[in-house]
Each structure stands twice: as structure tokens, then as C-alpha cells.
Amino acid sequence: MAEPLAPVAPQRVCASADLHERGLAVVFDVTLWGQPARAFALRFDGRVVAYMNRCAHVPTELDWQPGEFLDLDKRWIICSIHGATYEPADGQCVAGPCLGESLIALDVAERDGEVYWYPSPDIRPILFD
């Protein structure tokens, strides 16, 4: 029987001021199901949201340039490979090959001018020896 994972403290992503409304996202490294992966945080409609940088259709990174996840109108998260379109507020796919599926969300919060994400059993920080 596998040992239960110990709780992990919230992890700093960036300063709150680094995330501008519908601007560039901050990309950061995590582990997803024990494997290295990337996640991103961005500010949309006044709040910070964070997701795994992984399309729900094909597990490929979404950004078309570093930190660029939103379409030209800054309304939707768009997959750079095949155009799957996601609602930034909740990660739900609203158009494209994964319609009805969702991005994998990370629990995030802002406090004292900083953005933090909260590890889960599936999404954990990268540990260095």
C-alpha cells in the first residue's frame, strides 16, 4: 500500500503585480501525476486563475509564445496547436476538438501582494535533492 502524500505548503508563483489584466501569464514548473510538467497563472476579469499548460485534447503545451495563452482579442485561452478554445474563468473548452472538456485547474490565491498555488495529490512542486 502506498504511503499517503504529506501535505505541502502553498508555493509562491509570482508577485501579484507581475500579472496584468489579460496580459502575459507566468509559467512555472510542477509535477503532474509524478511527471515534470508546466502550469501557468494569469489575471482574467480581476482574479488570478491557474491551469496546467496542457491541452485537454492532446497533451501539448498551449502557449504560442512564452506566456501568451490568450487570443488576439484577449478573450479566450487558445491552444497553439489546433485552436481548442477555453473559457479563462473556469478552463472549460467552448470550441474545438475537446468541446465540453476542461483544462486542469490549480488552486490559487493572492495574499500580501503575492500569488500562491496550493499543491494537490496530482499536482505537486518539483523537489530538488
C-alpha positions as a printed Julia matrix, in Angstrom:
129×3 Matrix{Float64}:
   0.0    0.0     0.0
   1.41   3.4    -1.0
   2.18   5.92    1.68
  -0.19   8.93    1.65
   1.42  12.09    0.37
   2.36  14.58    3.04
   0.7   17.98    2.8
   2.81  20.58    1.03
   2.82  24.28    1.87
   1.46  26.79   -0.65
   4.0   27.56   -3.37
   4.83  31.1    -4.5
   4.2   31.77   -8.19
   4.99  35.48   -8.52
   4.24  38.93   -7.2
   0.61  39.96   -7.78
   1.89  42.98   -9.74
   3.51  40.62  -12.29
   0.08  39.56  -13.58
  -1.62  42.29  -15.59
  -5.28  42.05  -16.59
  -5.47  39.77  -19.65
  -1.72  40.1   -20.09
   1.15  37.66  -20.18
   0.87  34.61  -17.98
   3.55  33.41  -15.6
   4.62  29.85  -16.47
   6.05  27.62  -13.74
   7.22  24.05  -13.28
   5.29  21.4   -11.32
   4.85  17.66  -11.38
   1.6   16.22  -12.71
   0.97  12.6   -11.7
   4.66  12.37  -10.72
   5.99  13.64  -14.05
   7.57  17.04  -14.8
   5.05  19.45  -16.32
   4.34  23.15  -16.68
   1.49  25.26  -15.36
   0.53  28.89  -15.86
  -1.21  31.66  -13.98
  -2.88  34.71  -15.49
  -5.17  37.5   -14.4
  -8.6   37.5   -16.04
 -11.52  39.73  -15.04
  -9.7   40.83  -11.91
  -8.81  37.44  -10.48
  -5.92  35.06  -10.85
  -6.58  31.68  -12.46
  -4.08  28.88  -12.98
  -4.1   25.76  -15.14
  -1.81  23.04  -16.3
  -0.16  24.06  -19.57
  -1.72  21.04  -21.24
  -4.5   20.95  -23.84
  -7.46  18.73  -22.94
  -7.47  17.3   -26.49
  -3.81  16.34  -26.95
  -1.39  16.74  -24.03
   0.66  19.51  -25.62
   1.53  22.93  -24.23
  -0.97  25.65  -25.09
   1.06  28.87  -25.36
   2.03  30.11  -28.82
   4.83  32.29  -27.41
   6.21  32.2   -23.86
   3.41  33.41  -21.57
   0.98  34.03  -24.47
  -2.18  31.99  -23.89
  -4.96  34.39  -24.88
  -6.28  35.05  -28.38
  -5.7   38.39  -30.1
  -8.86  39.85  -28.52
  -7.67  38.71  -25.05
 -10.98  36.86  -24.54
 -10.14  33.13  -24.77
  -7.3   30.77  -23.94
  -6.36  29.2   -27.28
  -4.32  26.04  -27.93
  -1.5   26.97  -30.28
  -1.54  23.57  -31.99
  -5.15  23.05  -33.07
  -7.14  26.02  -31.81
  -9.11  24.47  -28.95
 -10.74  27.43  -27.21
 -11.13  27.64  -23.43
 -13.02  29.96  -21.1
 -10.33  31.59  -18.9
 -12.63  31.89  -15.87
 -13.11  28.12  -15.47
 -10.96  26.32  -18.08
 -13.98  24.83  -19.9
 -13.42  24.08  -23.62
 -16.03  26.08  -25.55
 -14.92  25.28  -29.13
 -12.67  22.84  -30.91
 -11.89  19.15  -30.69
 -12.24  18.9   -26.89
 -15.61  20.65  -26.57
 -17.04  20.03  -23.1
 -13.72  19.03  -21.53
 -11.67  21.3   -19.26
  -8.14  22.36  -18.53
  -6.73  21.0   -15.28
  -7.09  23.81  -12.75
  -4.73  24.63   -9.9
  -5.99  26.15   -6.67
  -4.51  29.66   -6.43
  -4.83  32.61   -4.08
  -3.41  36.09   -3.67
  -2.28  37.36   -0.32
   0.1   40.07    0.83
   0.91  41.06   -2.75
   1.91  37.54   -3.82
   0.29  34.75   -5.85
   0.43  31.2    -4.47
  -0.71  27.82   -5.73
  -1.79  25.0    -3.46
  -0.46  21.52   -4.25
  -2.87  18.62   -4.59
  -2.29  14.85   -4.68
  -1.94  15.08   -8.5
  -0.11  18.39   -8.86
   2.95  18.8    -6.68
   6.04  21.0    -6.57
   9.24  19.76   -8.15
  11.55  18.57   -5.4
  15.27  19.0    -5.75
  17.71  16.72   -3.95
